[in-house]
XYZ file of C-alpha atoms in Angstrom:
91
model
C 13.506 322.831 141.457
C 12.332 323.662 144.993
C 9.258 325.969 145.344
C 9.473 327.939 148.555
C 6.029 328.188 150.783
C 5.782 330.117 153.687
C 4.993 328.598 157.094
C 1.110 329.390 157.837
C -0.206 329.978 161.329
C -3.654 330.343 162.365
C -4.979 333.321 164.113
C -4.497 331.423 167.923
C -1.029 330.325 167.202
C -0.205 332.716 169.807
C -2.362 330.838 172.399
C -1.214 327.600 171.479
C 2.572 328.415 172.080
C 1.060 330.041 175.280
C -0.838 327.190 176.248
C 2.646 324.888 176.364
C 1.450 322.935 173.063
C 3.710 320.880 171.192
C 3.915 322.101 167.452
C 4.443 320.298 163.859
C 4.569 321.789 160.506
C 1.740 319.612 158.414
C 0.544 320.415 154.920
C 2.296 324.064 155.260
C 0.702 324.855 158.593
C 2.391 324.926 162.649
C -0.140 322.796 164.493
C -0.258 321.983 167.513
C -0.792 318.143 168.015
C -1.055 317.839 171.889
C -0.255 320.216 175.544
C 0.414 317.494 177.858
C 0.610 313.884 177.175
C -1.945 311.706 174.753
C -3.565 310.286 178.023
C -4.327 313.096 179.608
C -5.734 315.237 177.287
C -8.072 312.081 176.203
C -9.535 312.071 180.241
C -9.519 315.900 179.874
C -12.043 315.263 176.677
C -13.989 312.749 178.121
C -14.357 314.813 181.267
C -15.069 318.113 179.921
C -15.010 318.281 176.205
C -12.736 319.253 173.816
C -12.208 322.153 170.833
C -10.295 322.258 167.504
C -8.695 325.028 165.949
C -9.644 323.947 162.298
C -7.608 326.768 160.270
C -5.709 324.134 158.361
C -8.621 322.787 157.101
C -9.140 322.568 153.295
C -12.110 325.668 152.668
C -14.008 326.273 149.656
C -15.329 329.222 148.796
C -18.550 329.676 146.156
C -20.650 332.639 145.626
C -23.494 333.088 142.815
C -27.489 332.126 142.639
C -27.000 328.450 143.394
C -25.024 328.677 146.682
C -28.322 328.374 149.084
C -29.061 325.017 147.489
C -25.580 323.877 147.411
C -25.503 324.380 151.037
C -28.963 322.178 151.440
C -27.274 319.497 149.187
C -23.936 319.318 151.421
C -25.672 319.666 154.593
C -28.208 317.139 153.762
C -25.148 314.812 153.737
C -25.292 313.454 150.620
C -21.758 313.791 149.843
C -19.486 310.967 151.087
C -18.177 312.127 154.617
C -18.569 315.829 156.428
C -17.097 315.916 159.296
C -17.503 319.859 159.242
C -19.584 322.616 157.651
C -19.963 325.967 158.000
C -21.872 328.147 156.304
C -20.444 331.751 156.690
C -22.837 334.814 155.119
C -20.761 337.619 154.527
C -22.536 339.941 152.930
């Protein structure tokens, strides 16, 4: 049996098709995985610095008593490897 799962984008999609990127469907998501060519955008990086739209990312979300010192434990690093946080308030 095949389940059926809609194509995600993230909220810049739009500017990535705009921007000339080069898209691939990972994990249920279009991505973009480069503009130009590998070489190029590496100099581009090194010479200016680079940004990530992070949308596909896995996200957990907790609420209750306990959250501000979950947050100390995971940003303290104590868990394997974070390569990204973020701590969102929306209250």
């Amino acid at each position: 049996m095949t389940v059926w799962s809609p194509i995600r984008l993230s909220p810049i999609h739009q500017r990535h098709l705009d921007l000339g990127a080069t898209i691939v469907e990972e994990s249920g998501w279009q991505q973009p995985i480069r503009y130009t060519s590998t070489d190029d955008e590496l100099d581009g990086i090194r010479k200016s610095g680079g940004l990530c739209d992070i949308s596909p990312i896995s996200k957990v979300f907790v609420q209750g008593e306990a959250v501000g010192q979950l947050a100390k434990e995971l940003s303290a690093s104590k868990v394997g490897h974070v390569s990204s946080l973020s701590l969102n308030n929306n209250e």
